[in-house]
PDB file of C-alpha atoms and ligand atoms in Angstrom:
ATOM      1  CA  MET A   1     158.738 242.716  16.948  1.00 81.00           C
ATOM      2  CA  SER A   2     162.125 243.929  16.471  1.00 91.00           C
ATOM      3  CA  GLU A   3     165.166 241.850  17.045  1.00 95.00           C
ATOM      4  CA  ILE A   4     166.169 244.188  19.923  1.00 97.00           C
ATOM      5  CA  GLU A   5     162.774 243.964  21.419  1.00 97.00           C
ATOM      6  CA  ARG A   6     162.747 240.110  21.286  1.00 97.00           C
ATOM      7  CA  ASN A   7     166.393 240.006  22.800  1.00 98.00           C
ATOM      8  CA  LEU A   8     165.336 242.219  25.503  1.00 98.00           C
ATOM      9  CA  ALA A   9     162.588 240.052  26.440  1.00 98.00           C
ATOM     10  CA  GLN A  10     164.589 237.008  26.351  1.00 97.00           C
ATOM     11  CA  VAL A  11     167.079 238.575  28.570  1.00 98.00           C
ATOM     12  CA  GLN A  12     164.519 239.731  31.208  1.00 97.00           C
ATOM     13  CA  GLN A  13     163.159 236.152  30.935  1.00 97.00           C
ATOM     14  CA  LYS A  14     166.428 234.673  31.646  1.00 97.00           C
ATOM     15  CA  ILE A  15     167.138 237.126  34.646  1.00 97.00           C
ATOM     16  CA  SER A  16     163.716 236.160  36.166  1.00 97.00           C
ATOM     17  CA  ALA A  17     164.387 232.460  35.755  1.00 97.00           C
ATOM     18  CA  ALA A  18     167.924 233.138  37.475  1.00 97.00           C
ATOM     19  CA  ALA A  19     166.195 234.911  40.226  1.00 97.00           C
ATOM     20  CA  GLN A  20     163.414 232.494  40.578  1.00 97.00           C
ATOM     21  CA  ARG A  21     165.832 229.453  41.063  1.00 96.00           C
ATOM     22  CA  CYS A  22     167.720 231.170  43.914  1.00 94.00           C
ATOM     23  CA  GLY A  23     164.395 232.534  45.832  1.00 96.00           C
ATOM     24  CA  ARG A  24     164.855 236.199  44.791  1.00 96.00           C
ATOM     25  CA  SER A  25     162.540 238.325  43.080  1.00 95.00           C
ATOM     26  CA  SER A  26     163.439 239.615  39.352  1.00 93.00           C
ATOM     27  CA  GLU A  27     162.604 243.283  40.763  1.00 95.00           C
ATOM     28  CA  GLU A  28     165.790 242.920  42.732  1.00 97.00           C
ATOM     29  CA  VAL A  29     167.770 242.748  39.830  1.00 98.00           C
ATOM     30  CA  THR A  30     168.124 245.940  37.308  1.00 98.00           C
ATOM     31  CA  LEU A  31     169.071 245.242  33.642  1.00 98.00           C
ATOM     32  CA  LEU A  32     171.565 247.697  32.415  1.00 98.00           C
ATOM     33  CA  ALA A  33     171.515 247.715  28.686  1.00 98.00           C
ATOM     34  CA  VAL A  34     175.234 248.070  27.367  1.00 98.00           C
ATOM     35  CA  SER A  35     175.118 250.034  24.113  1.00 98.00           C
ATOM     36  CA  LYS A  36     178.845 251.144  23.373  1.00 97.00           C
ATOM     37  CA  THR A  37     179.644 251.008  19.752  1.00 96.00           C
ATOM     38  CA  LYS A  38     176.017 250.958  18.997  1.00 97.00           C
ATOM     39  CA  PRO A  39     173.904 253.869  17.068  1.00 97.00           C
ATOM     40  CA  ALA A  40     171.320 255.905  18.701  1.00 98.00           C
ATOM     41  CA  SER A  41     169.028 253.976  16.339  1.00 97.00           C
ATOM     42  CA  ALA A  42     169.452 250.764  18.150  1.00 98.00           C
ATOM     43  CA  LEU A  43     169.147 252.449  21.740  1.00 98.00           C
ATOM     44  CA  ALA A  44     165.906 254.063  20.110  1.00 98.00           C
ATOM     45  CA  GLU A  45     164.376 250.331  19.591  1.00 98.00           C
ATOM     46  CA  ALA A  46     165.370 249.496  23.103  1.00 98.00           C
ATOM     47  CA  ILE A  47     163.587 252.647  24.388  1.00 98.00           C
ATOM     48  CA  ALA A  48     160.386 251.743  22.563  1.00 97.00           C
ATOM     49  CA  ALA A  49     160.581 247.919  23.957  1.00 97.00           C
ATOM     50  CA  GLY A  50     160.720 249.757  27.717  1.00 97.00           C
ATOM     51  CA  GLN A  51     164.293 249.708  28.282  1.00 98.00           C
ATOM     52  CA  ARG A  52     165.260 252.777  30.350  1.00 98.00           C
ATOM     53  CA  ALA A  53     168.807 252.343  31.908  1.00 98.00           C
ATOM     54  CA  PHE A  54     171.767 252.323  29.562  1.00 98.00           C
ATOM     55  CA  GLY A  55     175.489 251.543  30.012  1.00 98.00           C
ATOM     56  CA  GLU A  56     178.305 253.377  28.105  1.00 98.00           C
ATOM     57  CA  ASN A  57     182.039 252.731  28.019  1.00 97.00           C
ATOM     58  CA  TYR A  58     183.309 255.606  25.926  1.00 97.00           C
ATOM     59  CA  VAL A  59     182.815 259.320  27.394  1.00 98.00           C
ATOM     60  CA  GLN A  60     182.624 261.104  24.154  1.00 97.00           C
ATOM     61  CA  GLU A  61     180.123 258.532  22.390  1.00 98.00           C
ATOM     62  CA  GLY A  62     177.859 258.586  25.671  1.00 98.00           C
ATOM     63  CA  VAL A  63     177.599 262.151  26.015  1.00 98.00           C
ATOM     64  CA  GLU A  64     176.478 262.132  22.336  1.00 98.00           C
ATOM     65  CA  LYS A  65     173.825 259.647  22.825  1.00 98.00           C
ATOM     66  CA  ILE A  66     172.600 261.381  26.036  1.00 98.00           C
ATOM     67  CA  LEU A  67     172.317 264.662  24.156  1.00 98.00           C
ATOM     68  CA  HIS A  68     170.518 263.197  21.113  1.00 98.00           C
ATOM     69  CA  PHE A  69     167.771 261.709  23.404  1.00 98.00           C
ATOM     70  CA  ARG A  70     167.619 264.798  25.436  1.00 97.00           C
ATOM     71  CA  GLN A  71     167.268 266.971  22.293  1.00 97.00           C
ATOM     72  CA  ARG A  72     164.395 264.891  21.128  1.00 97.00           C
ATOM     73  CA  GLY A  73     162.540 265.321  24.586  1.00 96.00           C
ATOM     74  CA  VAL A  74     163.080 261.585  25.590  1.00 96.00           C
ATOM     75  CA  GLU A  75     162.575 261.586  29.529  1.00 94.00           C
ATOM     76  CA  GLY A  76     163.172 259.217  32.010  1.00 97.00           C
ATOM     77  CA  LEU A  77     166.584 257.555  30.675  1.00 98.00           C
ATOM     78  CA  GLN A  78     169.383 256.443  32.971  1.00 98.00           C
ATOM     79  CA  TRP A  79     172.873 256.737  31.971  1.00 98.00           C
ATOM     80  CA  HIS A  80     175.606 254.780  33.521  1.00 98.00           C
ATOM     81  CA  PHE A  81     179.293 255.073  32.616  1.00 98.00           C
ATOM     82  CA  ILE A  82     181.021 251.907  32.944  1.00 98.00           C
ATOM     83  CA  GLY A  83     184.241 252.456  31.006  1.00 97.00           C
ATOM     84  CA  PRO A  84     187.849 253.256  32.597  1.00 96.00           C
ATOM     85  CA  LEU A  85     187.748 257.093  33.390  1.00 96.00           C
ATOM     86  CA  GLN A  86     190.730 259.084  32.888  1.00 94.00           C
ATOM     87  CA  SER A  87     190.757 262.440  34.736  1.00 95.00           C
ATOM     88  CA  ASN A  88     190.854 264.754  31.941  1.00 96.00           C
ATOM     89  CA  LYS A  89     187.445 263.101  30.858  1.00 97.00           C
ATOM     90  CA  SER A  90     185.802 263.214  34.498  1.00 98.00           C
ATOM     91  CA  ARG A  91     183.705 266.558  33.915  1.00 98.00           C
ATOM     92  CA  LEU A  92     181.803 265.196  30.961  1.00 98.00           C
ATOM     93  CA  VAL A  93     180.862 262.396  32.943  1.00 98.00           C
ATOM     94  CA  ALA A  94     179.970 264.309  35.737  1.00 98.00           C
ATOM     95  CA  GLU A  95     177.854 266.794  33.789  1.00 98.00           C
ATOM     96  CA  HIS A  96     176.085 264.276  31.975  1.00 98.00           C
ATOM     97  CA  PHE A  97     175.716 260.834  33.355  1.00 98.00           C
ATOM     98  CA  ASP A  98     173.646 259.752  36.177  1.00 98.00           C
ATOM     99  CA  TRP A  99     176.137 256.901  37.556  1.00 99.00           C
ATOM    100  CA  CYS A 100     179.911 256.003  37.326  1.00 98.00           C
ATOM    101  CA  HIS A 101     180.745 252.239  37.930  1.00 98.00           C
ATOM    102  CA  THR A 102     184.261 252.695  37.637  1.00 98.00           C
ATOM    103  CA  VAL A 103     185.766 254.703  40.704  1.00 98.00           C
ATOM    104  CA  ASP A 104     189.038 253.157  41.649  1.00 97.00           C
ATOM    105  CA  ARG A 105     190.913 256.086  43.239  1.00 97.00           C
ATOM    106  CA  LEU A 106     189.933 258.830  45.348  1.00 98.00           C
ATOM    107  CA  ARG A 107     191.223 261.669  42.990  1.00 97.00           C
ATOM    108  CA  ILE A 108     188.725 260.663  40.345  1.00 98.00           C
ATOM    109  CA  ALA A 109     185.967 260.481  43.136  1.00 98.00           C
ATOM    110  CA  SER A 110     186.821 264.044  44.234  1.00 98.00           C
ATOM    111  CA  ARG A 111     186.846 265.282  40.691  1.00 98.00           C
ATOM    112  CA  LEU A 112     183.617 263.865  40.148  1.00 98.00           C
ATOM    113  CA  SER A 113     182.003 265.350  43.239  1.00 98.00           C
ATOM    114  CA  ASP A 114     183.697 268.949  42.252  1.00 98.00           C
ATOM    115  CA  GLN A 115     182.553 268.877  38.859  1.00 98.00           C
ATOM    116  CA  ARG A 116     178.941 267.690  39.274  1.00 98.00           C
ATOM    117  CA  PRO A 117     176.703 270.642  38.623  1.00 98.00           C
ATOM    118  CA  ASP A 118     174.608 271.944  41.316  1.00 98.00           C
ATOM    119  CA  ASN A 119     171.167 271.568  39.658  1.00 98.00           C
ATOM    120  CA  LEU A 120     171.931 267.822  39.287  1.00 98.00           C
ATOM    121  CA  PRO A 121     171.330 265.039  42.063  1.00 98.00           C
ATOM    122  CA  PRO A 122     174.730 263.703  43.549  1.00 98.00           C
ATOM    123  CA  LEU A 123     176.261 261.180  41.076  1.00 98.00           C
ATOM    124  CA  ASN A 124     175.759 257.986  42.013  1.00 99.00           C
ATOM    125  CA  VAL A 125     179.126 256.103  42.097  1.00 99.00           C
ATOM    126  CA  LEU A 126     180.361 252.449  42.407  1.00 98.00           C
ATOM    127  CA  ILE A 127     183.535 251.628  43.704  1.00 98.00           C
ATOM    128  CA  GLN A 128     185.240 249.086  40.905  1.00 98.00           C
ATOM    129  CA  ILE A 129     186.824 245.910  42.551  1.00 98.00           C
ATOM    130  CA  ASN A 130     189.752 243.934  40.573  1.00 96.00           C
ATOM    131  CA  ILE A 131     188.344 240.613  42.049  1.00 95.00           C
ATOM    132  CA  SER A 132     190.428 238.539  39.577  1.00 90.00           C
ATOM    133  CA  ASP A 133     193.433 240.331  40.424  1.00 75.00           C
ATOM    134  CA  GLU A 134     194.550 240.711  36.699  1.00 72.00           C
ATOM    135  CA  GLN A 135     197.371 243.206  36.048  1.00 70.00           C
ATOM    136  CA  SER A 136     195.706 244.560  33.025  1.00 63.00           C
ATOM    137  CA  LYS A 137     192.477 245.569  34.597  1.00 69.00           C
ATOM    138  CA  SER A 138     191.427 248.517  36.894  1.00 87.00           C
ATOM    139  CA  GLY A 139     189.730 248.622  39.755  1.00 96.00           C
ATOM    140  CA  ILE A 140     191.038 248.193  43.582  1.00 96.00           C
ATOM    141  CA  PRO A 141     191.817 244.936  45.547  1.00 96.00           C
ATOM    142  CA  LEU A 142     189.456 244.098  48.300  1.00 96.00           C
ATOM    143  CA  SER A 143     191.836 244.901  50.844  1.00 96.00           C
ATOM    144  CA  GLU A 144     191.916 248.537  49.967  1.00 97.00           C
ATOM    145  CA  LEU A 145     188.115 248.831  49.828  1.00 98.00           C
ATOM    146  CA  ASP A 146     187.372 250.238  53.418  1.00 98.00           C
ATOM    147  CA  ALA A 147     189.725 253.065  53.150  1.00 98.00           C
ATOM    148  CA  LEU A 148     188.371 254.296  49.543  1.00 98.00           C
ATOM    149  CA  ALA A 149     184.669 253.810  50.810  1.00 98.00           C
ATOM    150  CA  ALA A 150     185.385 255.745  53.793  1.00 98.00           C
ATOM    151  CA  GLN A 151     186.887 258.737  51.627  1.00 98.00           C
ATOM    152  CA  VAL A 152     184.108 258.537  48.727  1.00 98.00           C
ATOM    153  CA  SER A 153     181.308 258.515  51.355  1.00 98.00           C
ATOM    154  CA  GLN A 154     182.338 261.847  52.834  1.00 98.00           C
ATOM    155  CA  LEU A 155     182.246 263.589  49.492  1.00 98.00           C
ATOM    156  CA  PRO A 156     179.416 266.004  49.034  1.00 98.00           C
ATOM    157  CA  ARG A 157     178.359 265.524  45.350  1.00 98.00           C
ATOM    158  CA  VAL A 158     178.795 261.918  44.596  1.00 98.00           C
ATOM    159  CA  GLN A 159     176.725 259.168  46.360  1.00 98.00           C
ATOM    160  CA  LEU A 160     178.375 255.668  47.291  1.00 98.00           C
ATOM    161  CA  ARG A 161     175.779 253.094  45.883  1.00 99.00           C
ATOM    162  CA  GLY A 162     178.091 250.303  45.885  1.00 98.00           C
ATOM    163  CA  LEU A 163     180.283 247.802  43.822  1.00 98.00           C
ATOM    164  CA  MET A 164     181.012 246.643  40.498  1.00 98.00           C
ATOM    165  CA  ALA A 165     183.434 244.128  39.039  1.00 97.00           C
ATOM    166  CA  ILE A 166     184.463 242.536  35.578  1.00 96.00           C
ATOM    167  CA  PRO A 167     185.491 239.323  36.478  1.00 95.00           C
ATOM    168  CA  ALA A 168     188.041 237.560  34.287  1.00 93.00           C
ATOM    169  CA  PRO A 169     186.086 235.413  31.595  1.00 93.00           C
ATOM    170  CA  GLU A 170     185.710 232.112  32.878  1.00 93.00           C
ATOM    171  CA  PRO A 171     183.306 229.140  31.362  1.00 95.00           C
ATOM    172  CA  ASP A 172     182.578 227.259  34.331  1.00 97.00           C
ATOM    173  CA  TYR A 173     179.345 227.967  36.054  1.00 97.00           C
ATOM    174  CA  GLU A 174     180.855 227.186  39.699  1.00 97.00           C
ATOM    175  CA  ARG A 175     183.984 229.184  39.469  1.00 97.00           C
ATOM    176  CA  GLN A 176     182.004 232.139  38.057  1.00 97.00           C
ATOM    177  CA  PHE A 177     179.924 231.857  41.002  1.00 98.00           C
ATOM    178  CA  ALA A 178     182.946 231.386  43.393  1.00 97.00           C
ATOM    179  CA  VAL A 179     184.052 234.643  42.280  1.00 97.00           C
ATOM    180  CA  ALA A 180     180.638 236.495  42.073  1.00 98.00           C
ATOM    181  CA  ARG A 181     180.167 235.529  45.772  1.00 98.00           C
ATOM    182  CA  GLN A 182     183.433 236.939  46.916  1.00 98.00           C
ATOM    183  CA  MET A 183     181.926 240.257  45.628  1.00 98.00           C
ATOM    184  CA  ALA A 184     178.574 239.609  47.453  1.00 98.00           C
ATOM    185  CA  VAL A 185     180.228 238.944  50.797  1.00 98.00           C
ATOM    186  CA  ALA A 186     181.951 242.472  50.246  1.00 98.00           C
ATOM    187  CA  PHE A 187     178.895 244.193  49.147  1.00 98.00           C
ATOM    188  CA  ASN A 188     176.747 242.982  52.081  1.00 98.00           C
ATOM    189  CA  GLU A 189     179.369 243.975  54.442  1.00 98.00           C
ATOM    190  CA  LEU A 190     179.736 247.689  52.713  1.00 98.00           C
ATOM    191  CA  LYS A 191     175.953 247.714  52.731  1.00 98.00           C
ATOM    192  CA  SER A 192     175.434 247.072  56.546  1.00 98.00           C
ATOM    193  CA  ARG A 193     177.875 250.195  57.144  1.00 98.00           C
ATOM    194  CA  TYR A 194     176.907 252.630  54.483  1.00 98.00           C
ATOM    195  CA  PRO A 195     172.864 253.218  54.304  1.00 97.00           C
ATOM    196  CA  SER A 196     173.091 254.655  50.720  1.00 98.00           C
ATOM    197  CA  VAL A 197     174.565 251.412  49.241  1.00 98.00           C
ATOM    198  CA  ASP A 198     172.185 248.970  47.534  1.00 98.00           C
ATOM    199  CA  THR A 199     173.837 248.225  44.275  1.00 98.00           C
ATOM    200  CA  LEU A 200     176.196 245.359  43.289  1.00 98.00           C
ATOM    201  CA  SER A 201     176.620 245.439  39.483  1.00 98.00           C
ATOM    202  CA  LEU A 202     178.022 242.364  38.574  1.00 98.00           C
ATOM    203  CA  GLY A 203     177.230 239.829  35.446  1.00 97.00           C
ATOM    204  CA  MET A 204     177.424 240.143  31.743  1.00 96.00           C
ATOM    205  CA  THR A 205     176.273 238.077  28.863  1.00 93.00           C
ATOM    206  CA  ASP A 206     178.015 234.980  29.584  1.00 93.00           C
ATOM    207  CA  ASP A 207     178.070 235.173  33.409  1.00 96.00           C
ATOM    208  CA  MET A 208     174.613 236.628  34.501  1.00 97.00           C
ATOM    209  CA  GLU A 209     172.937 233.430  35.897  1.00 97.00           C
ATOM    210  CA  ALA A 210     175.884 232.904  38.362  1.00 98.00           C
ATOM    211  CA  ALA A 211     176.125 236.572  39.054  1.00 98.00           C
ATOM    212  CA  ILE A 212     172.397 236.710  40.128  1.00 98.00           C
ATOM    213  CA  ALA A 213     172.612 233.497  42.083  1.00 98.00           C
ATOM    214  CA  ALA A 214     175.358 235.377  44.234  1.00 98.00           C
ATOM    215  CA  GLY A 215     173.709 238.096  44.824  1.00 98.00           C
ATOM    216  CA  SER A 216     174.097 240.676  41.971  1.00 98.00           C
ATOM    217  CA  THR A 217     171.398 243.777  41.609  1.00 98.00           C
ATOM    218  CA  MET A 218     172.685 244.927  38.494  1.00 98.00           C
ATOM    219  CA  VAL A 219     173.622 242.980  35.452  1.00 98.00           C
ATOM    220  CA  ARG A 220     175.151 244.694  32.242  1.00 98.00           C
ATOM    221  CA  ILE A 221     174.299 243.315  29.184  1.00 98.00           C
ATOM    222  CA  GLY A 222     175.412 244.124  25.755  1.00 97.00           C
ATOM    223  CA  THR A 223     175.971 241.478  23.313  1.00 96.00           C
ATOM    224  CA  ALA A 224     172.567 239.391  24.070  1.00 96.00           C
ATOM    225  CA  ILE A 225     170.477 242.660  23.481  1.00 97.00           C
ATOM    226  CA  PHE A 226     172.232 244.528  20.642  1.00 97.00           C
ATOM    227  CA  GLY A 227     174.262 241.870  19.064  1.00 94.00           C
ATOM    228  CA  ALA A 228     178.187 241.301  18.682  1.00 90.00           C
ATOM    229  CA  ARG A 229     179.815 244.802  18.319  1.00 90.00           C
ATOM    230  CA  ASP A 230     181.898 245.998  15.669  1.00 85.00           C
ATOM    231  CA  TYR A 231     185.079 248.192  16.779  1.00 83.00           C
ATOM    232  CA  THR A 232     186.317 248.550  13.363  1.00 77.00           C
ATOM    233  CA  ARG A 233     185.315 252.409  13.149  1.00 63.00           C
ATOM    234  CA  HIS A 234     185.858 252.999  16.650  1.00 63.00           C
ATOM    235  CA  THR A 235     188.597 255.254  17.349  1.00 58.00           C
ATOM    236  CA  GLU A 236     188.168 256.772  20.584  1.00 58.00           C
ATOM    237  CA  GLN A 237     190.301 255.536  23.478  1.00 46.00           C
TER     238      GLN A 237
HETATM  239  C1  PLP B 301     180.997 245.627  27.294  1.00 52.15           C
HETATM  240  C2  PLP B 301     180.689 245.741  28.556  1.00 52.15           C
HETATM  241  C3  PLP B 301     179.582 244.749  29.049  1.00 52.15           C
HETATM  242  C4  PLP B 301     178.774 243.710  28.112  1.00 52.15           C
HETATM  243  O1  PLP B 301     179.396 242.885  27.852  1.00 52.15           O
HETATM  244  P1  PLP B 301     178.627 241.937  26.934  1.00 52.15           P
HETATM  245  O2  PLP B 301     179.380 240.644  27.093  1.00 52.15           O
HETATM  246  O3  PLP B 301     178.431 242.243  25.803  1.00 52.15           O
HETATM  247  O4  PLP B 301     177.189 241.370  27.558  1.00 52.15           O
HETATM  248  C5  PLP B 301     179.238 244.903  30.622  1.00 52.15           C
HETATM  249  N1  PLP B 301     180.141 245.580  31.338  1.00 52.15           N
HETATM  250  C6  PLP B 301     181.268 246.345  31.048  1.00 52.15           C
HETATM  251  C7  PLP B 301     182.173 246.898  31.978  1.00 52.15           C
HETATM  252  C8  PLP B 301     181.618 246.485  29.498  1.00 52.15           C
HETATM  253  O5  PLP B 301     182.592 246.863  29.118  1.00 52.15           O
END
């Protein structure tokens, strides 16, 4: 068994345990393997172990990996763009990815909709919420969610699937849970108004238990699967 395969099994077990503790089924929680900075060979190991959904933060790097596996005829993979998105890179995301988690303004959502090729299903999008209200992070405040959701839901070539957040790092479980709960409340409210909404993308290696307890349906896990990241050879912004 490869190390990545072992790590994946461990993470899956943690997800199951966390779900069980709060009376949820582990099938309600999708594991997104965050593979940024990792080589295609690492993803191939995860694929061999049964992993299908991958999250990438850098457009160019993500597209290279998507093409790598497409050229080798590997089917059934699901690609999620989870990094900050600049307008000039939106076309590559619209043309190659299945999901974009980081929609935080109408302009980007409109571009993604306009640029989504006709032969592909609508791009699945999540609205990113700046839940910890940090100046440096992207995402909108919850107070702006209703207005943006109403606009995004009107776009023809994107489908509003839910919300995403990257809470500020916080070691204390109770405080992780409190923040995650705020997201879950907003998510449930959105879900009651839009039938297409079914995804709350919340929880990383260090806070996934609290996120699952609060109601996350998709955890984004990098380090616990692929090990620590090395950014030194990483030049793309
Ligand atoms: C890198 C990253 C992750 C994964 O973080 P880990 O702590 O390595 O699990 C999840 N979500 C986003 C948006 C990221 O950029």
